[in-house]
Tab-separated table of C-alpha atoms and ligand atoms in Angstrom:
chain	number	residue	atom	x	y	z
A	129	MET	CA	0.000	0.000	0.000
A	130	THR	CA	1.370	3.363	-0.953
A	131	THR	CA	1.034	6.228	1.450
A	132	GLN	CA	-0.554	9.270	-0.047
A	133	ALA	CA	1.313	12.539	0.175
A	134	ALA	CA	-0.443	15.030	2.433
A	135	PRO	CA	-2.071	17.847	0.460
A	136	ALA	CA	-0.111	21.068	0.427
A	137	PRO	CA	-1.266	23.302	3.281
A	138	HIS	CA	-3.561	26.132	2.257
A	139	ARG	CA	-1.548	29.283	1.675
A	140	ALA	CA	-3.051	32.501	2.934
A	141	PRO	CA	-3.256	35.268	0.336
A	142	ASP	CA	-0.319	37.636	0.285
A	143	LEU	CA	-0.926	40.279	2.930
A	144	PRO	CA	1.630	42.411	4.655
A	145	ALA	CA	2.759	39.905	7.267
A	146	ARG	CA	3.833	42.504	9.764
A	147	PRO	CA	2.748	46.029	10.549
A	148	ARG	CA	4.689	48.775	8.880
A	149	ALA	CA	5.228	52.112	10.609
A	150	PHE	CA	5.482	55.486	8.902
A	151	SER	CA	5.722	59.048	10.115
A	152	GLY	CA	6.742	62.437	8.793
A	153	ILE	CA	8.173	65.587	10.297
A	154	GLN	CA	8.244	69.010	8.649
A	155	PRO	CA	11.471	70.924	8.072
A	156	SER	CA	9.555	74.039	9.124
A	157	GLY	CA	11.960	74.914	11.921
A	158	VAL	CA	14.293	73.109	14.287
A	159	MET	CA	13.651	70.028	16.405
A	160	HIS	CA	11.924	70.886	19.680
A	161	LEU	CA	11.036	69.170	22.917
A	162	GLY	CA	7.426	68.539	21.839
A	163	ASN	CA	8.599	66.762	18.683
A	164	ASP	CA	10.798	64.426	20.679
A	165	LEU	CA	8.551	63.715	23.667
A	166	GLY	CA	5.426	63.487	21.518
A	167	ALA	CA	6.663	61.630	18.455
A	168	VAL	CA	10.360	61.046	17.757
A	169	ARG	CA	10.848	58.909	20.862
A	170	ASN	CA	8.279	56.558	19.414
A	171	TYR	CA	9.948	56.639	15.981
A	172	VAL	CA	13.070	55.286	17.689
A	173	ALA	CA	11.221	52.783	19.894
A	174	LEU	CA	9.320	51.374	16.902
A	175	GLN	CA	12.488	51.294	14.817
A	176	ASP	CA	14.275	49.246	17.476
A	177	ARG	CA	11.306	46.928	17.918
A	178	GLY	CA	10.946	46.579	14.180
A	179	ALA	CA	14.597	45.594	13.855
A	180	VAL	CA	14.054	42.761	16.346
A	181	GLU	CA	10.572	41.655	15.290
A	182	GLY	CA	11.128	42.088	11.580
A	183	PHE	CA	8.833	44.933	10.606
A	184	GLU	CA	9.749	48.020	8.652
A	185	THR	CA	9.824	51.581	9.910
A	186	ILE	CA	9.844	54.446	7.437
A	187	TYR	CA	10.454	58.087	8.391
A	188	CYS	CA	10.237	61.062	6.156
A	189	ILE	CA	11.203	64.725	6.262
A	190	VAL	CA	8.133	66.189	4.650
A	191	ASP	CA	9.393	69.149	2.649
A	192	TYR	CA	6.352	69.230	0.325
A	193	HIS	CA	4.235	69.813	3.415
A	194	ALA	CA	6.563	72.536	4.686
A	195	LEU	CA	6.100	74.445	1.404
A	196	THR	CA	2.610	75.387	2.574
A	197	SER	CA	4.270	77.838	5.003
A	198	THR	CA	8.005	78.058	4.198
A	199	HIS	CA	8.750	79.876	0.946
A	200	ASP	CA	12.476	80.563	1.096
A	201	PRO	CA	14.311	77.871	-0.950
A	202	ALA	CA	17.642	78.249	0.855
A	203	VAL	CA	15.968	78.072	4.265
A	204	LEU	CA	13.944	75.004	3.284
A	205	ARG	CA	17.060	73.263	1.968
A	206	SER	CA	19.112	73.862	5.097
A	207	ARG	CA	16.261	73.000	7.475
A	208	THR	CA	15.751	69.729	5.627
A	209	LEU	CA	19.349	68.720	6.280
A	210	GLU	CA	19.147	69.958	9.878
A	211	MET	CA	16.036	67.882	10.455
A	212	ALA	CA	17.736	64.787	9.028
A	213	ALA	CA	20.748	65.322	11.300
A	214	SER	CA	18.434	65.895	14.273
A	215	LEU	CA	16.530	62.665	13.680
A	216	ILE	CA	19.720	60.627	13.437
A	217	ALA	CA	21.153	62.385	16.491
A	218	LEU	CA	18.021	61.444	18.447
A	219	GLY	CA	18.405	57.772	17.591
A	220	LEU	CA	17.189	57.001	14.081
A	221	ASP	CA	19.584	54.560	12.479
A	222	PRO	CA	19.455	54.511	8.667
A	223	ASP	CA	20.534	50.857	8.771
A	224	LYS	CA	17.502	49.910	10.843
A	225	CYS	CA	14.860	52.208	9.356
A	226	THR	CA	14.235	53.985	6.070
A	227	LEU	CA	14.910	57.709	6.390
A	228	PHE	CA	14.331	59.930	3.384
A	229	VAL	CA	13.111	63.298	2.134
A	230	GLN	CA	9.535	63.404	0.870
A	231	SER	CA	10.295	65.169	-2.427
A	232	ASP	CA	12.920	62.527	-3.280
A	233	ARG	CA	10.048	60.022	-3.754
A	234	PRO	CA	7.615	62.027	-5.891
A	235	GLU	CA	5.205	59.074	-6.379
A	236	VAL	CA	3.449	60.533	-3.356
A	237	THR	CA	2.269	63.564	-5.342
A	238	GLU	CA	0.563	61.290	-7.863
A	239	LEU	CA	-1.139	59.323	-5.106
A	240	CYS	CA	-2.195	62.608	-3.504
A	241	TRP	CA	-3.871	63.667	-6.766
A	242	LEU	CA	-5.638	60.307	-7.056
A	243	PHE	CA	-6.816	60.579	-3.445
A	244	ASN	CA	-8.101	64.104	-4.175
A	245	THR	CA	-10.662	62.467	-6.429
A	246	VAL	CA	-12.130	60.394	-3.569
A	247	THR	CA	-12.017	63.178	-0.956
A	248	PRO	CA	-14.998	65.510	-0.540
A	249	VAL	CA	-13.909	69.160	-0.164
A	250	GLY	CA	-16.136	69.489	2.919
A	251	TRP	CA	-13.957	67.031	4.854
A	252	LEU	CA	-10.920	69.221	4.215
A	253	GLN	CA	-12.627	72.506	5.012
A	254	ARG	CA	-13.631	71.106	8.406
A	255	THR	CA	-10.045	70.134	9.376
A	256	PRO	CA	-9.027	72.052	12.539
A	257	THR	CA	-5.488	72.808	11.270
A	258	TYR	CA	-6.861	74.293	8.050
A	259	LYS	CA	-9.214	76.550	10.007
A	260	GLU	CA	-6.320	77.558	12.254
A	261	LYS	CA	-3.924	78.282	9.370
A	262	ARG	CA	-6.551	80.514	7.738
A	263	LEU	CA	-6.264	82.671	10.836
A	264	THR	CA	-2.490	82.477	11.376
A	265	GLN	CA	-1.495	83.085	7.742
A	266	PRO	CA	-4.501	84.962	6.264
A	267	GLU	CA	-2.366	86.420	3.435
A	268	ASP	CA	-1.360	82.951	2.280
A	269	VAL	CA	-4.332	80.588	2.352
A	270	ASN	CA	-2.862	78.460	-0.411
A	271	HIS	CA	-4.497	75.340	-1.801
A	272	GLY	CA	-1.714	73.238	-0.252
A	273	LEU	CA	-3.090	74.055	3.182
A	274	LEU	CA	-6.486	72.666	2.247
A	275	THR	CA	-5.148	69.499	0.668
A	276	TYR	CA	-2.449	68.958	3.318
A	277	PRO	CA	-4.238	65.987	4.970
A	278	VAL	CA	-4.701	64.280	1.573
A	279	LEU	CA	-0.954	64.424	0.983
A	280	GLN	CA	-0.472	63.110	4.495
A	281	ALA	CA	-2.790	60.165	3.814
A	282	ALA	CA	-0.841	59.489	0.611
A	283	ASP	CA	2.477	59.631	2.523
A	284	ILE	CA	1.361	56.946	4.922
A	285	VAL	CA	-0.406	54.515	2.655
A	286	LEU	CA	2.022	54.763	-0.260
A	287	TYR	CA	4.019	52.469	2.041
A	288	LYS	CA	0.889	50.604	3.208
A	289	ALA	CA	1.775	51.597	6.745
A	290	SER	CA	-0.723	50.941	9.510
A	291	LEU	CA	1.152	52.375	12.513
A	292	VAL	CA	1.760	56.101	12.657
A	293	PRO	CA	3.735	57.487	15.608
A	294	VAL	CA	2.528	61.110	16.014
A	295	GLY	CA	1.509	63.669	18.607
A	296	ARG	CA	-2.148	64.107	19.519
A	297	ASP	CA	-2.395	67.239	17.335
A	298	GLN	CA	-2.405	64.821	14.402
A	299	ALA	CA	-5.479	62.893	15.603
A	300	ALA	CA	-7.893	64.708	13.255
A	301	HIS	CA	-5.547	64.231	10.288
A	302	LEU	CA	-5.196	60.542	11.039
A	303	GLU	CA	-8.965	60.190	11.228
A	304	LEU	CA	-9.195	61.867	7.844
A	305	SER	CA	-6.527	59.506	6.466
A	306	ARG	CA	-8.671	56.586	7.589
A	307	GLU	CA	-11.745	58.090	5.923
A	308	ILE	CA	-9.843	58.632	2.672
A	309	VAL	CA	-8.597	55.034	2.777
A	310	ARG	CA	-12.155	53.788	3.394
A	311	ALA	CA	-13.467	55.902	0.523
A	312	PHE	CA	-10.766	54.544	-1.803
A	313	ASN	CA	-11.211	50.930	-0.713
A	314	ALA	CA	-14.999	51.207	-1.068
A	315	ARG	CA	-14.722	52.516	-4.625
A	316	TYR	CA	-11.812	50.471	-5.959
A	317	GLY	CA	-11.572	47.414	-3.707
A	318	GLU	CA	-9.558	46.623	-0.587
A	319	THR	CA	-6.143	48.167	-1.285
A	320	PHE	CA	-4.873	49.996	1.780
A	321	PRO	CA	-4.818	49.234	5.510
A	322	GLU	CA	-6.400	51.885	7.765
A	323	PRO	CA	-3.603	53.758	9.546
A	324	LYS	CA	-3.668	54.061	13.324
A	325	ALA	CA	-1.968	56.666	15.495
A	326	VAL	CA	0.554	55.545	18.111
A	327	TYR	CA	1.010	58.009	20.983
A	328	THR	CA	3.655	58.453	23.673
A	329	GLU	CA	2.843	59.288	27.291
A	330	ALA	CA	3.362	62.972	26.363
A	331	PRO	CA	1.026	63.303	23.381
A	332	VAL	CA	0.696	67.090	23.729
A	333	VAL	CA	3.585	69.190	25.026
A	334	LEU	CA	2.626	72.804	25.634
A	335	GLY	CA	4.877	75.609	24.441
A	336	THR	CA	6.788	78.137	26.528
A	337	ASP	CA	3.594	80.264	26.550
A	338	GLY	CA	1.933	77.489	28.576
A	339	VAL	CA	-1.205	77.709	26.428
A	340	LYS	CA	-0.585	76.565	22.876
A	341	LYS	CA	0.947	73.330	21.663
A	342	MET	CA	4.705	73.720	21.297
A	343	SER	CA	5.150	74.335	17.550
A	344	LYS	CA	7.967	75.252	15.222
A	345	SER	CA	5.701	77.662	13.376
A	346	ILE	CA	4.580	79.458	16.543
A	347	GLY	CA	8.089	79.777	17.961
A	348	ASN	CA	7.094	78.840	21.527
A	349	THR	CA	9.691	76.077	21.509
A	350	ILE	CA	12.494	74.589	23.550
A	351	ASP	CA	15.085	73.669	20.939
A	352	ILE	CA	16.637	70.563	22.447
A	353	LEU	CA	19.686	70.443	20.156
A	354	ALA	CA	20.506	74.149	20.465
A	355	GLU	CA	23.338	75.497	22.604
A	356	PRO	CA	22.737	75.213	26.373
A	357	GLU	CA	22.506	79.012	26.593
A	358	VAL	CA	19.585	79.066	24.133
A	359	ILE	CA	17.811	76.308	26.060
A	360	ARG	CA	18.337	78.178	29.328
A	361	LYS	CA	16.795	81.340	27.854
A	362	GLN	CA	13.837	79.463	26.414
A	363	VAL	CA	13.118	77.629	29.662
A	364	THR	CA	13.525	80.851	31.662
A	365	SER	CA	10.886	82.482	29.445
A	366	MET	CA	8.312	79.769	30.239
A	367	VAL	CA	4.976	80.796	31.677
A	368	THR	CA	4.486	78.902	34.944
A	369	ASP	CA	1.693	78.800	37.510
A	370	THR	CA	-0.166	82.052	36.853
A	371	ARG	CA	-2.021	81.865	40.190
A	372	ARG	CA	1.242	82.079	42.112
A	373	ILE	CA	2.007	85.795	42.433
A	374	LEU	CA	4.462	86.020	45.338
A	375	ARG	CA	7.429	83.739	45.958
A	376	SER	CA	5.813	82.828	49.302
A	377	ASP	CA	2.463	81.805	47.698
A	378	PRO	CA	1.848	78.039	47.514
A	379	GLY	CA	2.175	76.739	43.940
A	380	HIS	CA	-0.104	74.511	41.849
A	381	PRO	CA	2.320	72.153	40.091
A	382	GLU	CA	-0.448	70.199	38.382
A	383	VAL	CA	-1.259	73.249	36.213
A	384	CYS	CA	2.338	74.408	35.770
A	385	ASN	CA	3.937	73.481	32.448
A	386	VAL	CA	7.450	73.505	33.934
A	387	CYS	CA	6.435	71.130	36.738
A	388	ARG	CA	4.620	68.864	34.320
A	389	LEU	CA	7.701	68.613	32.129
A	390	HIS	CA	9.790	67.562	35.122
A	391	ARG	CA	7.915	64.245	34.969
A	392	PHE	CA	9.989	63.358	31.917
A	393	PHE	CA	13.336	64.401	33.358
A	394	GLY	CA	13.847	62.420	36.546
A	395	ASP	CA	12.011	60.192	38.983
A	396	ASP	CA	12.003	62.878	41.686
A	397	TYR	CA	9.254	64.988	40.177
A	398	GLU	CA	6.956	64.388	43.155
A	399	ALA	CA	9.526	66.004	45.467
A	400	ILE	CA	9.804	68.912	43.015
A	401	TRP	CA	6.016	69.282	42.995
A	402	GLU	CA	5.951	69.192	46.796
A	403	GLY	CA	8.577	71.949	46.928
A	404	GLU	CA	6.354	74.121	44.742
A	405	ARG	CA	3.203	73.293	46.685
A	406	THR	CA	4.780	74.308	49.997
A	407	ALA	CA	6.584	77.339	48.496
A	408	ARG	CA	9.888	75.836	49.625
A	409	THR	CA	11.075	76.356	46.054
A	410	GLY	CA	10.237	79.139	43.614
A	411	CYS	CA	9.448	78.961	39.912
A	412	VAL	CA	12.926	80.269	39.088
A	413	ASP	CA	14.589	77.324	40.887
A	414	THR	CA	12.315	74.815	39.172
A	415	LYS	CA	13.016	76.314	35.752
A	416	LYS	CA	16.757	76.375	36.350
A	417	LEU	CA	16.689	72.687	37.235
A	418	LEU	CA	14.588	71.850	34.182
A	419	ALA	CA	16.968	73.714	31.859
A	420	GLU	CA	19.927	71.829	33.359
A	421	ARG	CA	18.208	68.488	32.952
A	422	ILE	CA	17.112	69.113	29.372
A	423	THR	CA	20.629	70.262	28.472
A	424	ALA	CA	22.159	67.177	30.105
A	425	ARG	CA	19.649	64.721	28.576
A	426	TYR	CA	20.373	65.882	25.046
A	427	ALA	CA	24.129	66.532	25.429
A	428	GLY	CA	25.105	63.385	23.495
A	429	ALA	CA	22.545	64.046	20.756
A	430	ARG	CA	23.763	67.660	20.469
A	431	GLU	CA	27.301	66.410	19.915
A	432	THR	CA	26.205	63.883	17.268
A	433	TYR	CA	24.111	66.575	15.585
A	434	ARG	CA	27.158	68.839	15.335
A	435	GLU	CA	29.274	66.070	13.847
A	436	LEU	CA	26.609	65.196	11.274
A	437	MET	CA	26.167	68.815	10.222
A	438	ALA	CA	29.914	69.086	9.726
A	439	ASP	CA	29.771	66.417	6.983
A	440	GLN	CA	26.799	67.323	4.822
A	441	THR	CA	27.976	65.207	1.903
A	442	LYS	CA	27.637	62.129	4.069
A	443	LEU	CA	24.224	63.294	5.260
A	444	ARG	CA	23.037	63.750	1.674
A	445	ARG	CA	24.298	60.261	0.807
A	446	ILE	CA	22.287	58.798	3.698
A	447	LEU	CA	19.143	60.550	2.436
A	448	ASP	CA	19.750	59.467	-1.174
A	449	ALA	CA	20.112	55.866	-0.008
A	450	GLY	CA	16.898	56.202	2.039
A	451	ALA	CA	14.933	57.370	-1.009
A	452	GLU	CA	16.265	54.431	-3.021
A	453	LYS	CA	15.312	52.021	-0.246
A	454	ALA	CA	11.755	53.421	-0.334
A	455	ARG	CA	11.476	53.182	-4.128
A	456	PRO	CA	10.339	49.552	-4.637
A	457	ILE	CA	7.420	49.827	-2.193
A	458	ALA	CA	6.325	53.184	-3.644
A	459	GLU	CA	6.497	51.903	-7.213
A	460	ALA	CA	4.650	48.676	-6.396
A	461	THR	CA	1.839	50.563	-4.677
A	462	MET	CA	1.485	52.998	-7.572
A	463	ALA	CA	1.354	50.173	-10.128
A	464	GLU	CA	-1.425	48.533	-8.120
A	465	VAL	CA	-3.347	51.784	-7.680
A	466	ARG	CA	-3.141	52.744	-11.355
A	467	GLU	CA	-4.407	49.300	-12.318
A	468	ARG	CA	-7.313	49.475	-9.861
A	469	MET	CA	-8.335	52.969	-10.954
A	470	GLY	CA	-8.320	52.205	-14.673
A	471	LEU	CA	-5.220	54.185	-15.618
A	472	ARG	CA	-2.810	52.830	-18.176
B	629	ATP	P1	4.663	73.166	12.589
B	629	ATP	O1	4.416	74.255	13.585
B	629	ATP	O2	5.401	73.631	11.377
B	629	ATP	O3	3.422	72.367	12.267
B	629	ATP	P2	5.409	71.235	14.586
B	629	ATP	O4	6.224	71.760	15.683
B	629	ATP	O5	3.949	71.067	14.842
B	629	ATP	O6	5.688	72.144	13.307
B	629	ATP	P3	5.511	68.893	12.936
B	629	ATP	O7	6.639	68.699	11.987
B	629	ATP	O8	4.231	69.412	12.405
B	629	ATP	O9	6.037	69.847	14.123
B	629	ATP	O10	5.242	67.558	13.714
B	629	ATP	C1	6.168	66.472	13.789
B	629	ATP	C2	5.654	65.476	14.805
B	629	ATP	O11	5.790	66.012	16.128
B	629	ATP	C3	4.168	65.153	14.639
B	629	ATP	O12	3.985	63.785	14.895
B	629	ATP	C4	3.493	65.986	15.696
B	629	ATP	O13	2.263	65.432	16.132
B	629	ATP	C5	4.533	65.952	16.797
B	629	ATP	N1	4.424	67.144	17.636
B	629	ATP	C6	4.627	68.417	17.227
B	629	ATP	N2	4.473	69.262	18.248
B	629	ATP	C7	4.145	68.510	19.324
B	629	ATP	C8	3.854	68.819	20.684
B	629	ATP	N3	3.877	70.068	21.113
B	629	ATP	N4	3.553	67.805	21.538
B	629	ATP	C9	3.533	66.526	21.086
B	629	ATP	N5	3.801	66.181	19.818
B	629	ATP	C10	4.109	67.150	18.942
B	630	MG	MG1	2.682	70.610	13.170
């Protein structure tokens, strides 16, 4: 009697076996504390996890996005390189992740156009950042501002990424990305995964004004890779507990931005809060300590940043290689999308 060979096991259809992470940062200014605590720390954590677990992490310096507010070519060019150096200094490793400049992979502009045709204008007009930008740059309400979230959706899903490490200010954009993906998939068939935001434990870092989100474009930032003197000045300018008038008044650390930030710079924040509550310490002391700790935390990164900026040819080579590494995924996605949409 011959034994029959067991039938070949059923093979699941080809799906991305592992999650892929993507995120972008604008070269609209220099790297600040909110960027790192709210997003970049997670870029690095996901990159390191991805290297062990075998999933890809893709990070992009989104210069097309920055063009909606930055119009000086020389400034944009130098900020793009500075942002690349900053990301590497903070822990991105081009051997573990894909790091590139958005405009070096222009497939994304085609996908953005195609997504424009499935995106109702009303969705874009309702976006909080668009409404805000209309107020902050009323002389320059360019079409790029309106279509910004469509380009963002294209950025993410060009690489079929499903994990997006961002700050909470991006929640509305991410929701819109999901809606655009749903609209596309409904019209042309299941093509893209729905992207999901991944937050850190500091999803919104307030600026030195203590009111608005820390933002490059507002200028209420603490520039973590700047010289210690700059950091000291920025921290000294921070608005603290506005109810505390006199040095002898008890403080309210839970509403003080400086005190809240201490949570991320040492395990003794409760003692610092207690000092404020009992007026044993004043706001000036607490700020001085915070400035010292921020300076110390980023000392190594500051050094690496300086070294990277001193060899811009090497930096450009890293970015060129990143764009090449991203090419096959971008081209494969575009071939699939063109086919699905009926383009030649
Ligand atoms: P711009 O003012 O030009 O929009 P930005 O400071 O908001 O600049 P982005 O490049 O827009 O920085 O954002 C890069 C990443 O950093 C995004 O994931 C964003 O959500 C995150 N991020 C920016 N600011 C903060 C903040 N204050 N707290 C937490 N996350 C932040
Ligand atoms: Mg922003």
